Coordinates of C-alpha atoms and ligand atoms in Angstrom, one line a residue:
X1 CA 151.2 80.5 116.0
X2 CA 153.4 83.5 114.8
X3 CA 156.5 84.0 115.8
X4 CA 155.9 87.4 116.9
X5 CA 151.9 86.5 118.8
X6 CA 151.0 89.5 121.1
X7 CA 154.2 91.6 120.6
X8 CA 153.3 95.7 119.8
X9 CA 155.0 96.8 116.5
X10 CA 155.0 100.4 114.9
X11 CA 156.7 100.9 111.3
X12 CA 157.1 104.3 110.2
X13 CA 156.6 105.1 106.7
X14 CA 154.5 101.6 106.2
X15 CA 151.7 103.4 104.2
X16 CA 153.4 101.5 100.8
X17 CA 156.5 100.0 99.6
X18 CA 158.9 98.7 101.8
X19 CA 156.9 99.8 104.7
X20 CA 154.2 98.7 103.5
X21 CA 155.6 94.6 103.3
X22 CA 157.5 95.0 106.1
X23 CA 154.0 96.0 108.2
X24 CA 152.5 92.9 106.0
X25 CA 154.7 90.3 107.0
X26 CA 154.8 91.6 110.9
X27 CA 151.4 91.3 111.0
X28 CA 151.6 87.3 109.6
X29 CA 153.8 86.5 112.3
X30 CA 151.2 88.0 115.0
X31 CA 152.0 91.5 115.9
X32 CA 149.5 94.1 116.1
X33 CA 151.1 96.5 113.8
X34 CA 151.0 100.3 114.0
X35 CA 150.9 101.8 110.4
X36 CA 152.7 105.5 110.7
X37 CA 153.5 107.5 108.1
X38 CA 152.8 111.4 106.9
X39 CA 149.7 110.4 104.7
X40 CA 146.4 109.4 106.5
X41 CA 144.5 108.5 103.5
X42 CA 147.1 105.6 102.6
X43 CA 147.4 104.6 106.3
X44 CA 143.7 103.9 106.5
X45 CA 143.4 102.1 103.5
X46 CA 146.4 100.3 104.4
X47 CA 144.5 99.7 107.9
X48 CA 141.6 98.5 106.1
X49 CA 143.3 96.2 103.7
X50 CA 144.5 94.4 106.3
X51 CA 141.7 93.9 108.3
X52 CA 140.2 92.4 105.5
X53 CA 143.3 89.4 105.6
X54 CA 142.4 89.1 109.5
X55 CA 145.5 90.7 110.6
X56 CA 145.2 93.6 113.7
X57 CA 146.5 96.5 112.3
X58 CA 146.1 100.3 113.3
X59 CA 146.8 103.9 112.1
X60 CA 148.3 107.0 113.2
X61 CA 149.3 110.1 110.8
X62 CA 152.7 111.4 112.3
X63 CA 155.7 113.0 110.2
X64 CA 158.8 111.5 111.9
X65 CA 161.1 114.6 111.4
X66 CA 158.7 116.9 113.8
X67 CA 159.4 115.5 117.3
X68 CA 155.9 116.9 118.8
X69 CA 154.1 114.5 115.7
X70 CA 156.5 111.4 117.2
X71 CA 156.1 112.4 121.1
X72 CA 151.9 112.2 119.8
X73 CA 152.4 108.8 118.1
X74 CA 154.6 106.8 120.9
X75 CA 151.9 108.4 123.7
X76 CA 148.8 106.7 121.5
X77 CA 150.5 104.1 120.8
X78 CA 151.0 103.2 124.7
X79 CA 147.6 104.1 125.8
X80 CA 145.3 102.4 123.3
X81 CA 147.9 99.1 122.8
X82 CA 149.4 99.3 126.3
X83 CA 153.2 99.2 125.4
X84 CA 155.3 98.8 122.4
X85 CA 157.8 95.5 121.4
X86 CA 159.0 96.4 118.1
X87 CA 160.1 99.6 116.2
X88 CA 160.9 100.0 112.6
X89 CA 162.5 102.9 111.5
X90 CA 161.7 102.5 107.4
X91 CA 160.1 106.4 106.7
X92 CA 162.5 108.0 104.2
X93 CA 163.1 110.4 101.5
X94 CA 165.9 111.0 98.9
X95 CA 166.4 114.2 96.9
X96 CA 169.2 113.0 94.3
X97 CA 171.5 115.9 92.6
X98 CA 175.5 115.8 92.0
X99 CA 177.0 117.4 95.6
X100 CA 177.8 120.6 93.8
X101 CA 174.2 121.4 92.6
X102 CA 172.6 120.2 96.2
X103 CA 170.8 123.4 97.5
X104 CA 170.7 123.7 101.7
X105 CA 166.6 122.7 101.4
X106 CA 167.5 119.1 99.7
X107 CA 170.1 118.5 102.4
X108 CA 168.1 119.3 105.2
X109 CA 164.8 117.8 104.3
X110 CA 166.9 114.2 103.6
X111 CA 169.0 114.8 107.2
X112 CA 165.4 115.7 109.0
X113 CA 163.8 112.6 107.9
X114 CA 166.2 109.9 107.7
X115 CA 168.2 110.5 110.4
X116 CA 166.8 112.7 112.6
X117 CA 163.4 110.8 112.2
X118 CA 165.1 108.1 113.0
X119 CA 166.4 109.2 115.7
X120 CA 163.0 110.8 117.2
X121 CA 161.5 107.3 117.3
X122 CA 164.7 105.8 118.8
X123 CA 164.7 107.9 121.3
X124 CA 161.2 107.5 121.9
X125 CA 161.1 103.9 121.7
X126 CA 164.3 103.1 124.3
X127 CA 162.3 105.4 126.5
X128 CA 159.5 102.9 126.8
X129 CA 161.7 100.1 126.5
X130 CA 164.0 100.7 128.9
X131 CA 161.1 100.0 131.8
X132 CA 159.9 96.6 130.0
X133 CA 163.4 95.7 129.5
X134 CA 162.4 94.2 125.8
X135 CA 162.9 95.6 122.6
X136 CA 163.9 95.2 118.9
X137 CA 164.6 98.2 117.0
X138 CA 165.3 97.5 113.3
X139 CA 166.2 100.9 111.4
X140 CA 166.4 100.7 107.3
X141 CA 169.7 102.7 106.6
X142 CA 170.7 101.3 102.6
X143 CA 173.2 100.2 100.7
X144 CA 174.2 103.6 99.5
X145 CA 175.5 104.4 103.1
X146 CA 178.8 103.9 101.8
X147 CA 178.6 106.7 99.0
X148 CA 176.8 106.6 95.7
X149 CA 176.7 109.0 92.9
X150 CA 173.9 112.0 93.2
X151 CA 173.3 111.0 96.8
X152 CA 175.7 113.1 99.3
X153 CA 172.5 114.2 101.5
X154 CA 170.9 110.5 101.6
X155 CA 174.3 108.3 101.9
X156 CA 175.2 111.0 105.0
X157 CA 172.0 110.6 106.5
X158 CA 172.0 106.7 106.1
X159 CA 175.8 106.5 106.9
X160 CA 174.0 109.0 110.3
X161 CA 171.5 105.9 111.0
X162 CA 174.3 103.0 111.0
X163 CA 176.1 105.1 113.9
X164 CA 173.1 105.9 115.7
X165 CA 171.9 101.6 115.5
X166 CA 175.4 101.1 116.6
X167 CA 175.2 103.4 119.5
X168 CA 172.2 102.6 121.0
X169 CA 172.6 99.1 120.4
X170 CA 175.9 99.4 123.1
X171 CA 173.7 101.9 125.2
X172 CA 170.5 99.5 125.4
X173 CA 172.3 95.7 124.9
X174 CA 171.9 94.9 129.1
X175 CA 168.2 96.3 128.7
X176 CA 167.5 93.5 126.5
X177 CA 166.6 96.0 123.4
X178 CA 168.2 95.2 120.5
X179 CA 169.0 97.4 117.8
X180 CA 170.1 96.7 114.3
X181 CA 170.1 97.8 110.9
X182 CA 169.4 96.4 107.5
X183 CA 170.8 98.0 103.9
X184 CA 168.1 97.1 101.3
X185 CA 169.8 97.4 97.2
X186 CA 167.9 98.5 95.0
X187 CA 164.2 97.2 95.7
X188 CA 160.6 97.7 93.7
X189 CA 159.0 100.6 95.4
X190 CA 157.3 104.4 94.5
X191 CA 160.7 105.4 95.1
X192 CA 162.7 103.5 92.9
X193 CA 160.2 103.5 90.0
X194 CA 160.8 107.3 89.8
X195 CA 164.3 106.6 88.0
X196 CA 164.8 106.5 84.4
X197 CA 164.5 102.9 82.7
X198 CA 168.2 103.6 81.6
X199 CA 168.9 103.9 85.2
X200 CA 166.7 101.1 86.9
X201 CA 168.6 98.7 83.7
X202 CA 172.0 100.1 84.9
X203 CA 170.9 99.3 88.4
X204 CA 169.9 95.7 87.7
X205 CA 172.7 95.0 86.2
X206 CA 174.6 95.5 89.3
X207 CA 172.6 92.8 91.6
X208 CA 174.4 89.4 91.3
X209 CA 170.6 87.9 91.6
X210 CA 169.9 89.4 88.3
X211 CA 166.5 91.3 89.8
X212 CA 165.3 94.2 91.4
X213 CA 164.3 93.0 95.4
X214 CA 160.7 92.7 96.6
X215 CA 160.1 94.5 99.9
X216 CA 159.1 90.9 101.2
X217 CA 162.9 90.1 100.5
X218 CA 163.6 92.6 103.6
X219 CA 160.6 92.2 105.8
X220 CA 161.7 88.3 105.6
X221 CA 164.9 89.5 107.6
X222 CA 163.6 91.9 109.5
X223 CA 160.6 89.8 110.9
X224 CA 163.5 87.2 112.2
X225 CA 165.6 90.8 113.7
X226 CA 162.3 91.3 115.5
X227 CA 161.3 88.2 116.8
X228 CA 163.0 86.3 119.5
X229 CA 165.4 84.0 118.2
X230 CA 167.5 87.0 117.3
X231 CA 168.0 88.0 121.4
X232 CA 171.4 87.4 120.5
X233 CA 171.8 89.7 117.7
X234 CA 172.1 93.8 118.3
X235 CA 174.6 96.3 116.5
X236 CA 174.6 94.7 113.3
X237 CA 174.3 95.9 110.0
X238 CA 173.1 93.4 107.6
X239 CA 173.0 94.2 103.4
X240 CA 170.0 92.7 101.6
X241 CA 170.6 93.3 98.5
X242 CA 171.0 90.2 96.4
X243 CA 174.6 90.7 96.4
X244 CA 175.0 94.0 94.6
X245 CA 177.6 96.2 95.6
X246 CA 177.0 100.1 94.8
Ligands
NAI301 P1 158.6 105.0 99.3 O1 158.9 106.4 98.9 O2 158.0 104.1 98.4 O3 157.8 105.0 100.7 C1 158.2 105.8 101.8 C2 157.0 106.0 102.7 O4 157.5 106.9 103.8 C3 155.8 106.7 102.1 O5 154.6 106.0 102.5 C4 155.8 108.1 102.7 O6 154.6 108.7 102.8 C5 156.5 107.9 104.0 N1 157.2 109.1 104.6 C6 158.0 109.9 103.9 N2 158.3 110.9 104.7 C7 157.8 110.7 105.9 C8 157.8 111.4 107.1 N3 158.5 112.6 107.3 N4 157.1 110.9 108.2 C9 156.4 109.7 108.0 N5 156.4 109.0 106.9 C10 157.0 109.5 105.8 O7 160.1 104.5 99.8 P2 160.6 102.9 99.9 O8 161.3 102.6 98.7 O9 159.5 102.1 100.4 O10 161.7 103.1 101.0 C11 161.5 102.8 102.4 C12 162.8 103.0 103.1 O11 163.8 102.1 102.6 C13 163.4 104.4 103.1 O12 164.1 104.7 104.3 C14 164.4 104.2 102.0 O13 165.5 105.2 102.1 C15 164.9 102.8 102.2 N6 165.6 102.2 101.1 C16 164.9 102.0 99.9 C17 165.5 101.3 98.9 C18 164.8 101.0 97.6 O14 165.5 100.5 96.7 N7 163.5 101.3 97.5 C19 166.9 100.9 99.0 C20 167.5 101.2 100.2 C21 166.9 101.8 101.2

């Protein structure tokens, strides 16, 4: 028996990395899990991987930033799975350059998808969860929230996500939804592989652990966020990061 046995989970962005693990180790535990992101080719093979391990898993190709795309997802979603337990906001983007270089296009496509994706699915989510009176929304802010060099559109935008967990999380807490937010490091993913080897070294070097995390070192927290030994938990925002400090 899984922890999470019959519960309704979506996780946006979960067609690889972080996503991607954090869809793996919901599925383990016993949700059906909703793989969304903005490429359908990856969602299906994701999908089809998955099905192979015996988990239920399912697909649906929305871009979080365009509200009409999430309205589409959250409305198949409840008619073909009947409701929806769990929400992880993970989809994101960055588009690193010093804040005087930053053109208007690199903020806005880092503010469309992290935060107002994020908040799209929130929104969309309490909605639903509101009339079950259940819920666990986990959204993936980072540990560059707090500033980091190169990053003024993505720390703003994860800074943005930390006030809207915090927020609903006192709207929604006597709905029995809880809402809270974890700040990954510096983790193994697409994303992070696109820095220079200088770069990833430097980055290393920061982490106390001495290593890079593996998306399974969030989806490990983030499967307990969901599940319901954490009732008790909501406006939290919880580093995992192996102790680095940006
Ligand atoms: P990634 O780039 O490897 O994967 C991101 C996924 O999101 C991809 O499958 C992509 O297709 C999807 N996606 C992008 N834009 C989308 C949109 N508009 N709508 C739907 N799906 C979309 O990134 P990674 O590393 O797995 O990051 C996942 C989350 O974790 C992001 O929110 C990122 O900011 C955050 N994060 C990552 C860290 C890291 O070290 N990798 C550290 C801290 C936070």
């Amino acid at each position: 028996m899984g922890r999470l046995n019959g519960k309704i989970a979506i996780v946006t962005g979960a067609a690889r990395g972080l996503g991607k693990g954090i869809a793996e180790k919901l599925c383990k535990e016993g949700a059906t899990t909703i793989i969304a992101d903005i490429n359908q080719e990856s969602c299906d093979e994701v999908v089809k991987e998955f099905e192979s391990e015996g988990y239920k898993a399912d697909a649906f190709k929305a871009n979080i930033a365009d509200r009409k795309e999430v309205q589409d997802l959250f409305g198949y979603v409840k008619e073909k799975h009947g409701t929806i337990d769990i929400l992880v906001n993970n989809a994101g983007i960055n588009r690193d350059t010093t804040l005087v270089k930053m053109t208007d296009e690199q903020w806005q496509q880092v503010i469309d998808v992290n935060l107002t994706g994020t908040f799209y699915c929130t929104q969309e989510a309490a909605k639903w969860m509101k009339e079950k009176e259940y819920g666990r929304i986990i959204s993936i802010s980072s540990a560059s929230w707090l500033g980091n060099f190169g990053q003024a559109n993505y720390a703003a935008s994860k800074a943005g996500v930390v006030g809207l967990t915090k927020t609903a999380a006192r709207e929604l807490a006597r709905k029995n939804i809880t809402c809270n937010a974890i700040c990954p490091g510096f983790v193994d993913t697409d994303m992070t592989r696109g820095v220079p080897e200088k770069v990833w070294d430097q980055m290393v070097q920061k982490i106390p652990m001495g290593r890079a995390g593996k998306p399974s070192d969030v989806a490990n927290v983030i499967s307990f966020l969901a599940s319901d030994e954490a009732s008790y938990v909501t406006g939290e925002v919880i580093n995992v990061g192996g102790g680095m400090i940006l």
